[in-house]
PDB file of C-alpha atoms in Angstrom:
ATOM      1  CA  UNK A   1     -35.491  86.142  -6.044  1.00 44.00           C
ATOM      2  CA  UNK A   2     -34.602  88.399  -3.196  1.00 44.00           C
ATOM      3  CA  UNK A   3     -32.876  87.936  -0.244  1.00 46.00           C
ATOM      4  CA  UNK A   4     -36.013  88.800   1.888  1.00 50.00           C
ATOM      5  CA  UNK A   5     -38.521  86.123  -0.341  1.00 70.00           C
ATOM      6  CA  UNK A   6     -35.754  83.697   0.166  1.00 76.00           C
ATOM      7  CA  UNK A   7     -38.354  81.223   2.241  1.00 91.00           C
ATOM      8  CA  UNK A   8     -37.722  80.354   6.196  1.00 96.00           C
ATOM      9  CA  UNK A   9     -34.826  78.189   6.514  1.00 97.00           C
ATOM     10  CA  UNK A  10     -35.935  74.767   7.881  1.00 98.00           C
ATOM     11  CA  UNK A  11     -35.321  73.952  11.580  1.00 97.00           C
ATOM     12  CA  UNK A  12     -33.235  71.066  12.041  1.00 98.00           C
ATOM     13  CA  UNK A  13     -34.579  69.648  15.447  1.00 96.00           C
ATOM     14  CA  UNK A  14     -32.948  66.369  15.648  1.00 97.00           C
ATOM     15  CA  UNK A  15     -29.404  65.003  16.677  1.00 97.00           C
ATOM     16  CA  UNK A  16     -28.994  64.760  12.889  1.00 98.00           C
ATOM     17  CA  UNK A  17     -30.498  65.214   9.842  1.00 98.00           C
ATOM     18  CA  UNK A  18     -29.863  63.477   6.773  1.00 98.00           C
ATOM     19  CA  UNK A  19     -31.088  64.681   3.487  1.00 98.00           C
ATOM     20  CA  UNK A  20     -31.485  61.601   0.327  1.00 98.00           C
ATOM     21  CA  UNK A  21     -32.487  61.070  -2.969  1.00 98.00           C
ATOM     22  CA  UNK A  22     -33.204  57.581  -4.182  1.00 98.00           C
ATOM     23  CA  UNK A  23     -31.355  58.645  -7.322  1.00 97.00           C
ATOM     24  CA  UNK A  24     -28.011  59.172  -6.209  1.00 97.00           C
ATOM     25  CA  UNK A  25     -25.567  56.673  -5.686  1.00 98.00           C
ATOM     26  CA  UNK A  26     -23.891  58.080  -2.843  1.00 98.00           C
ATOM     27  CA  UNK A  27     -27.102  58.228  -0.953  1.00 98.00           C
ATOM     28  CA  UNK A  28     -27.541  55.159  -0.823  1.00 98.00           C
ATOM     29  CA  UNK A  29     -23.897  54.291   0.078  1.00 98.00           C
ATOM     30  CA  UNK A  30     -24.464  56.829   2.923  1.00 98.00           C
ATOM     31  CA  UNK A  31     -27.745  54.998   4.481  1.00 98.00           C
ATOM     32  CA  UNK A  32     -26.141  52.035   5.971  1.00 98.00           C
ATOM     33  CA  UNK A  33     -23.349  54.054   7.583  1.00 98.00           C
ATOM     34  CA  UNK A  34     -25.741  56.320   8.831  1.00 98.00           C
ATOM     35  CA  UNK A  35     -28.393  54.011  10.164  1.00 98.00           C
ATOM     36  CA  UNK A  36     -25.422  52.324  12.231  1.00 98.00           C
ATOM     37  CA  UNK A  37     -24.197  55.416  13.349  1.00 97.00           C
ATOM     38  CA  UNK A  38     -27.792  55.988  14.710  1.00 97.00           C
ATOM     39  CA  UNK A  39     -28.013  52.702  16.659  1.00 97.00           C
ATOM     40  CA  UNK A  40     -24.400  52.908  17.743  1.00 96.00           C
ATOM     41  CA  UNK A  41     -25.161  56.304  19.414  1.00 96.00           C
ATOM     42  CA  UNK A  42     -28.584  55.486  20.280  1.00 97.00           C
ATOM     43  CA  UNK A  43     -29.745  58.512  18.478  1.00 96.00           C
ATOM     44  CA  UNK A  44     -33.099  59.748  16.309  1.00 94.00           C
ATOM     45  CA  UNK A  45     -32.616  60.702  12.684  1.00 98.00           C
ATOM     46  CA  UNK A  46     -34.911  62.787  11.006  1.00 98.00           C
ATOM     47  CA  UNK A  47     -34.427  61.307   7.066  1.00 98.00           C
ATOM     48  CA  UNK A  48     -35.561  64.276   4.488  1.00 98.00           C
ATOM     49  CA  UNK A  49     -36.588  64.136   1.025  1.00 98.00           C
ATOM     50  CA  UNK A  50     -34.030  66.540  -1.389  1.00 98.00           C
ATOM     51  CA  UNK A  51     -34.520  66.149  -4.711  1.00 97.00           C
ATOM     52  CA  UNK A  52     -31.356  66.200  -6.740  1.00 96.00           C
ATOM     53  CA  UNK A  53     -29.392  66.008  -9.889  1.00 94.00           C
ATOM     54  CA  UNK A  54     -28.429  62.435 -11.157  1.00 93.00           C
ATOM     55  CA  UNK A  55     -24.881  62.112 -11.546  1.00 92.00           C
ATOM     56  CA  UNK A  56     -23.711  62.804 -14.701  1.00 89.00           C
ATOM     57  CA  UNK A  57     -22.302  59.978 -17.091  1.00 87.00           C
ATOM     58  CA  UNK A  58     -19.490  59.808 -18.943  1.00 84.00           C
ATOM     59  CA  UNK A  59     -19.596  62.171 -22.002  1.00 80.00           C
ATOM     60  CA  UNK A  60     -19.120  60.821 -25.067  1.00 80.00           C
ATOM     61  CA  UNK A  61     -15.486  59.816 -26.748  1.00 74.00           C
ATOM     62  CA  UNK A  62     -13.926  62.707 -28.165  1.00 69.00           C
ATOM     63  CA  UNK A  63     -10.117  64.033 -28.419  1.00 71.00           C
ATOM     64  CA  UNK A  64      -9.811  66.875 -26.356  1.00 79.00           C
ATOM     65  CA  UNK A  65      -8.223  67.704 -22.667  1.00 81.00           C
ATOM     66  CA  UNK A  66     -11.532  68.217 -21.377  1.00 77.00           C
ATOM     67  CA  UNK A  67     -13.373  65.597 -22.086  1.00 83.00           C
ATOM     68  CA  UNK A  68     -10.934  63.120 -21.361  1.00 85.00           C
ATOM     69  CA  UNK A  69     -10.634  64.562 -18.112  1.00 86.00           C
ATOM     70  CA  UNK A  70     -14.242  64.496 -17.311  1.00 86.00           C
ATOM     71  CA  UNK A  71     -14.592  60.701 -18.876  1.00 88.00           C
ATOM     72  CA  UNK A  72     -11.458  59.895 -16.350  1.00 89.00           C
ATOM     73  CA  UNK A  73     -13.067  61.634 -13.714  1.00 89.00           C
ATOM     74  CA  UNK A  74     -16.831  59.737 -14.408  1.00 89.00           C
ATOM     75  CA  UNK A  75     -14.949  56.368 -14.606  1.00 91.00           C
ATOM     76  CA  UNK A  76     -13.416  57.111 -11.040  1.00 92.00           C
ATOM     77  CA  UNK A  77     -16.727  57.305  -9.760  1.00 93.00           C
ATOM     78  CA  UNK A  78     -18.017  54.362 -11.385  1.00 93.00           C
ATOM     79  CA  UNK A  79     -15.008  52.315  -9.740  1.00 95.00           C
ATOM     80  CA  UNK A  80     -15.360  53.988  -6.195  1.00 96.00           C
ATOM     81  CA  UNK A  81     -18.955  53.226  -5.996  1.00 97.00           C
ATOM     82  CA  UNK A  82     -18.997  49.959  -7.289  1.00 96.00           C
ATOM     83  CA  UNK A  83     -16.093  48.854  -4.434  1.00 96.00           C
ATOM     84  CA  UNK A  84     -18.201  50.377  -1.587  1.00 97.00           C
ATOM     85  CA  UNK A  85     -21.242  49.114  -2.427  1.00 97.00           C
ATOM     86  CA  UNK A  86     -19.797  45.810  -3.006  1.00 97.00           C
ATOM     87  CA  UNK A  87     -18.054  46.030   0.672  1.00 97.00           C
ATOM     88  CA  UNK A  88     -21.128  47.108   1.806  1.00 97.00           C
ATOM     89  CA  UNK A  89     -23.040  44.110   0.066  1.00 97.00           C
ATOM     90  CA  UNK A  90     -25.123  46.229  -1.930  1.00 97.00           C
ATOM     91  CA  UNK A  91     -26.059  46.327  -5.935  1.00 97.00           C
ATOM     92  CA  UNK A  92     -26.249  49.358  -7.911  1.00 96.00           C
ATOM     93  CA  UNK A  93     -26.548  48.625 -11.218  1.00 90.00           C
ATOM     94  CA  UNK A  94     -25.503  51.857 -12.804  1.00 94.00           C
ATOM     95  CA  UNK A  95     -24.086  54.890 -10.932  1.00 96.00           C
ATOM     96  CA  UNK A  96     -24.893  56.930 -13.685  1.00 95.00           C
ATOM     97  CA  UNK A  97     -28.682  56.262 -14.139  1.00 94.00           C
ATOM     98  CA  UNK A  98     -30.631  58.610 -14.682  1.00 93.00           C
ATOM     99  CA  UNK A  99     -34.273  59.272 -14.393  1.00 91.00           C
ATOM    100  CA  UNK A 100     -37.209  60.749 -12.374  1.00 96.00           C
ATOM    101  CA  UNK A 101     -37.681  60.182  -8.231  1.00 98.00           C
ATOM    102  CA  UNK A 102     -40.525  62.441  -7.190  1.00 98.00           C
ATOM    103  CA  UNK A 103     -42.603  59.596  -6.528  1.00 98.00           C
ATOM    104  CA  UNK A 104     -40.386  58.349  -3.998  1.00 98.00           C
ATOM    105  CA  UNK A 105     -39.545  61.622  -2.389  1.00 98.00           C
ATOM    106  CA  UNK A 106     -43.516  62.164  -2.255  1.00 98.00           C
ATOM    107  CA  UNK A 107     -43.760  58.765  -0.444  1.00 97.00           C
ATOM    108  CA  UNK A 108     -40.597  59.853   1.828  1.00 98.00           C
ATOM    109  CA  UNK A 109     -41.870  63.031   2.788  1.00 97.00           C
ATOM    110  CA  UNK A 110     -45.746  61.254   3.411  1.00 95.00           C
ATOM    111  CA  UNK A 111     -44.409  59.157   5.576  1.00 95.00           C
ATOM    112  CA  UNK A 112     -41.864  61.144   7.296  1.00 96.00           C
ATOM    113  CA  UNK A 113     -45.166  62.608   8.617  1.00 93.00           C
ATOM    114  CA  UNK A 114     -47.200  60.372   9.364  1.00 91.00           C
ATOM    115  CA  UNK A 115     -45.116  57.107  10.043  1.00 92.00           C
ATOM    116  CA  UNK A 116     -41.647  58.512  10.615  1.00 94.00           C
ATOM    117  CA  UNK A 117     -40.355  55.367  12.656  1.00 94.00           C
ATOM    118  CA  UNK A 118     -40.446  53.595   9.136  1.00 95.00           C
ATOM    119  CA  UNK A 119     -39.002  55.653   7.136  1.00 97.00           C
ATOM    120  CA  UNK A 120     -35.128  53.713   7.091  1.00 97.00           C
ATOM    121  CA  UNK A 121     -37.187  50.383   6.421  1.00 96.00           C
ATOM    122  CA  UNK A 122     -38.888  52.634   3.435  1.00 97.00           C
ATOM    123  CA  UNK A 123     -35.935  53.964   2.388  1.00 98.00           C
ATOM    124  CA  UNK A 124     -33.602  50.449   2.719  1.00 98.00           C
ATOM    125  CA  UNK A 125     -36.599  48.867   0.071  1.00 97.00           C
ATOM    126  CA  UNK A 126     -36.803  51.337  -1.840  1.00 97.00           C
ATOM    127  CA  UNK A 127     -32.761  52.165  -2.676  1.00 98.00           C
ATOM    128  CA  UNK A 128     -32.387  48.387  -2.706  1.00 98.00           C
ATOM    129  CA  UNK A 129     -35.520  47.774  -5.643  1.00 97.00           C
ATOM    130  CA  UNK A 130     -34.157  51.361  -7.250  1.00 97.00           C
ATOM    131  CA  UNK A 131     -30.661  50.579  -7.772  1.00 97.00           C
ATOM    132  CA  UNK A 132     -31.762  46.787  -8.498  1.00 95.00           C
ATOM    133  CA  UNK A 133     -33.178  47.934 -11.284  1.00 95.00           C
ATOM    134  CA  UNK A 134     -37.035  46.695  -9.919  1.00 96.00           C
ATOM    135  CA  UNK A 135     -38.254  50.421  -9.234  1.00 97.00           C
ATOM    136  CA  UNK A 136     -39.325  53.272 -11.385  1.00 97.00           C
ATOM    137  CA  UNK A 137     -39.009  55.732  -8.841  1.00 98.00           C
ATOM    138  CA  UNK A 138     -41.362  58.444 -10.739  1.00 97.00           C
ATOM    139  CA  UNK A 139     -43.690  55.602 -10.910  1.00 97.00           C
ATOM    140  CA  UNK A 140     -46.322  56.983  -7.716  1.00 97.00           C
ATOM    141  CA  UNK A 141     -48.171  53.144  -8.099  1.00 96.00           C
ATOM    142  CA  UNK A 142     -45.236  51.435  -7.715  1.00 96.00           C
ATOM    143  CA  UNK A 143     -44.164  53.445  -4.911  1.00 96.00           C
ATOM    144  CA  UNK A 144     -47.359  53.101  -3.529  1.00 95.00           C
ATOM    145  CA  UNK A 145     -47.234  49.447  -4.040  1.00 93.00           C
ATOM    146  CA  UNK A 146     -43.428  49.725  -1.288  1.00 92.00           C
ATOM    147  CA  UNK A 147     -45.915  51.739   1.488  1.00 91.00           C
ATOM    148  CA  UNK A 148     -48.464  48.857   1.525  1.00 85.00           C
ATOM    149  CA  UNK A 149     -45.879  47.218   4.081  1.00 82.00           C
ATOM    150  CA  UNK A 150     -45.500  50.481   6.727  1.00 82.00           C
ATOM    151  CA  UNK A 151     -49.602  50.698   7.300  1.00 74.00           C
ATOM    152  CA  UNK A 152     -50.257  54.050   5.658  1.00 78.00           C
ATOM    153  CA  UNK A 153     -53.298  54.578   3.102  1.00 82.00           C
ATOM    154  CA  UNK A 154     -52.251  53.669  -0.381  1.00 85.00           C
ATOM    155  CA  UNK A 155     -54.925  55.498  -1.742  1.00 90.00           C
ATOM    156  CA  UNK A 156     -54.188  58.189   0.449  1.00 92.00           C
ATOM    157  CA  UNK A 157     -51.062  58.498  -0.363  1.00 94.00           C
ATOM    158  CA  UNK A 158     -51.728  58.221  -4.382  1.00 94.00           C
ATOM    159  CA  UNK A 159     -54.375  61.663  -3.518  1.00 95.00           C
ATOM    160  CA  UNK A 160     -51.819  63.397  -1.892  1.00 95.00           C
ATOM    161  CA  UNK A 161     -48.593  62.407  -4.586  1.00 96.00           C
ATOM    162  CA  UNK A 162     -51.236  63.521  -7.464  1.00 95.00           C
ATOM    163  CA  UNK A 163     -52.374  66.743  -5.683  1.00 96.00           C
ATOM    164  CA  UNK A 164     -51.244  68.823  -3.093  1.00 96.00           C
ATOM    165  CA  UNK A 165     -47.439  66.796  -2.489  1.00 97.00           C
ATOM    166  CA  UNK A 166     -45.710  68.329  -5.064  1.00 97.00           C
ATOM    167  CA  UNK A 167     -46.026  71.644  -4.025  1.00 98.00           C
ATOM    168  CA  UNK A 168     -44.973  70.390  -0.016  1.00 98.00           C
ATOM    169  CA  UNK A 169     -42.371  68.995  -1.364  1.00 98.00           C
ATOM    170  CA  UNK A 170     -41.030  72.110  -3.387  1.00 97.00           C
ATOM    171  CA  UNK A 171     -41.671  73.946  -0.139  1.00 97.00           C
ATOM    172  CA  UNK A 172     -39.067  71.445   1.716  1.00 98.00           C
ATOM    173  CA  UNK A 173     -36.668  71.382  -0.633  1.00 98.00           C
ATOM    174  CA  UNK A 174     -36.501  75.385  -1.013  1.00 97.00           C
ATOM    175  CA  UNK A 175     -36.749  75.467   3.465  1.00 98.00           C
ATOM    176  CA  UNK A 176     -33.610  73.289   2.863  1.00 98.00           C
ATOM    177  CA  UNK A 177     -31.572  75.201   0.515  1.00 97.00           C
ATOM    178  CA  UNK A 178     -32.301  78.397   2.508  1.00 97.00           C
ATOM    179  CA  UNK A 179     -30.889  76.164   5.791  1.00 98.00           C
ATOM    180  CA  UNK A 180     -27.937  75.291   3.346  1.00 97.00           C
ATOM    181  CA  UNK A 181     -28.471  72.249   2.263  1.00 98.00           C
ATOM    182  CA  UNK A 182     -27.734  72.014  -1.675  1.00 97.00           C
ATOM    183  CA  UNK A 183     -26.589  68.043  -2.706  1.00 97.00           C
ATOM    184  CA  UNK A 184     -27.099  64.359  -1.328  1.00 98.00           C
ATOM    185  CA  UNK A 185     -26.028  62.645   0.715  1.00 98.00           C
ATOM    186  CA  UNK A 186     -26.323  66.028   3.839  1.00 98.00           C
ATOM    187  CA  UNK A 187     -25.880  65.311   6.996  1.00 98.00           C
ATOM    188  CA  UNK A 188     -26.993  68.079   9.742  1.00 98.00           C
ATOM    189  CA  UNK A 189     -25.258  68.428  13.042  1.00 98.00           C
ATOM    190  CA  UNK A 190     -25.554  71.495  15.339  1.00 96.00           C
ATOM    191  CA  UNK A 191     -27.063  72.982  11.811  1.00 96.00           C
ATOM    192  CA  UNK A 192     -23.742  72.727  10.431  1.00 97.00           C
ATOM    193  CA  UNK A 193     -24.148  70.771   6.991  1.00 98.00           C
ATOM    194  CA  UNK A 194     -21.975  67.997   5.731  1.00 98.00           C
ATOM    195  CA  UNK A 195     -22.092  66.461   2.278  1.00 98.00           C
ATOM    196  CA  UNK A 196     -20.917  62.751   1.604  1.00 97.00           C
ATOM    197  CA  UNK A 197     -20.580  59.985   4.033  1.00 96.00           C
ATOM    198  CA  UNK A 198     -16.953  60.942   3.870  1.00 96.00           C
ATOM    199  CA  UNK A 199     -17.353  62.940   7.228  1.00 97.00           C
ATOM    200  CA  UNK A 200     -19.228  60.666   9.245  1.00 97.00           C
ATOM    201  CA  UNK A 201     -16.388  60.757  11.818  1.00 97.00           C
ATOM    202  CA  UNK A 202     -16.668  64.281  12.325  1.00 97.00           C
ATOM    203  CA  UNK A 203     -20.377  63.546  12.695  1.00 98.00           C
ATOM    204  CA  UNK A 204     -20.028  61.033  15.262  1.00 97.00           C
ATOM    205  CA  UNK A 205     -17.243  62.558  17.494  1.00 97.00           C
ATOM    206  CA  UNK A 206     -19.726  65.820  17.366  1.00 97.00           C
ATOM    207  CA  UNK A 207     -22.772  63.995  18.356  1.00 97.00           C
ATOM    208  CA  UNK A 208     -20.536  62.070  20.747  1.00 94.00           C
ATOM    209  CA  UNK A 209     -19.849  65.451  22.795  1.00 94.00           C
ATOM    210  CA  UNK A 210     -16.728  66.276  21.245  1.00 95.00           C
ATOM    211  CA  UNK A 211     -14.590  64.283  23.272  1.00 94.00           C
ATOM    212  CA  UNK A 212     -11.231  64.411  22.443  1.00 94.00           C
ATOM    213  CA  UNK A 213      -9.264  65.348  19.193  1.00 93.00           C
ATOM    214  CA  UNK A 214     -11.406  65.977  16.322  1.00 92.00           C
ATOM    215  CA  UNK A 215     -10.806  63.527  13.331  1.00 93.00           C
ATOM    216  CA  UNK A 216      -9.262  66.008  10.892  1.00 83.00           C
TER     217      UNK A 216
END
């Protein structure tokens, strides 16, 4: 692709932006964090649907330098996210799952329109029944089954996940990557992009009116 079909970068409008996949791990360790930033600051968040790579699991057992340094590497992870989440008081079963989320990201980006107000209370169910182990996320009846609680047409939402969301959704995500925005958890201040939870302080003395040091 050329640089002039590249499509139009999306517009971040909000304080922040936060890009998620129900997928990855460190999304959902990021969503708490991030919804308490938000009510700390008394802020809007504009929650976006990125589809993303799974994390990748340990490879198999084998003898040489590199693989042990990837398994080493995969096991860090695993320990890391299972001490956060537990802080946090959330379960994820298996950091390294792996499997298919469009139907949730279809649901995200339906409501985002439509509802927007509930999308955190769709996206708290949903990463909590996910990483439970209670949701096939590709699933778009099951999904539909979370929206039944946020008011919005189920069967509505079943026409547009089996039709014309896919291709809104492809739209989004390529709008995104244009803007910058290429892994989950991204966070959008100022339309500068940050990825991980990790710099939620810069986020918040940013949005705060940089007062002060900044927390480098």
């Amino acid at each position: 692709m050329t640089e002039s079909a590249l499509p139009e970068p999306f517009a971040f409008a909000a304080p922040l932006s936060v890009c998620v996949d129900v997928k990855h791990p460190q999304a959902y360790l990021a969503l708490g964090p991030v919804l308490a930033l938000a009510a700390e600051l008394g802020i809007d968040v504009d929650w976006l649907p990125f589809p993303a790579q799974a994390m990748k699991p340990p490879p198999p057992a084998a003898d040489d330098r590199g693989t042990r340094h990837r398994r080493l590497r995969a096991e860090y992870w695993r320990s890391e996210i299972a001490r956060y989440a537990e802080v946090q008081g959330i379960v994820i079963d298996d950091p390294f799952r792996q499997g298919d989320s469009t139907a949730v990201s279809l649901a995200h980006l339906w409501l985002r329109s439509r509802a927007p107000g509930s999308v955190p209370g769709f996206l708290e169910r949903v990463f909590a029944d996910y990483w439970r182990g209670d949701l096939d996320a590709g699933d778009v009846d099951a999904v539909a089954d979370r929206l039944q609680d946020f008011d919005v047409g189920r069967a509505a939402f079943a026409s547009f996940a089996r039709g014309a969301g896919e291709a809104e959704l492809a739209v989004l995500r390529s709008r995104l990557v244009s803007a910058g925005v290429f892994s989950v958890p991204s966070l959008v201040v100022e339309n500068e992009v940050f990825v991980g939870r990790a710099h939620l302080p810069m986020v918040r003395w940013m949005l705060g009116g940089r007062v002060g040091p900044p927390p480098i």
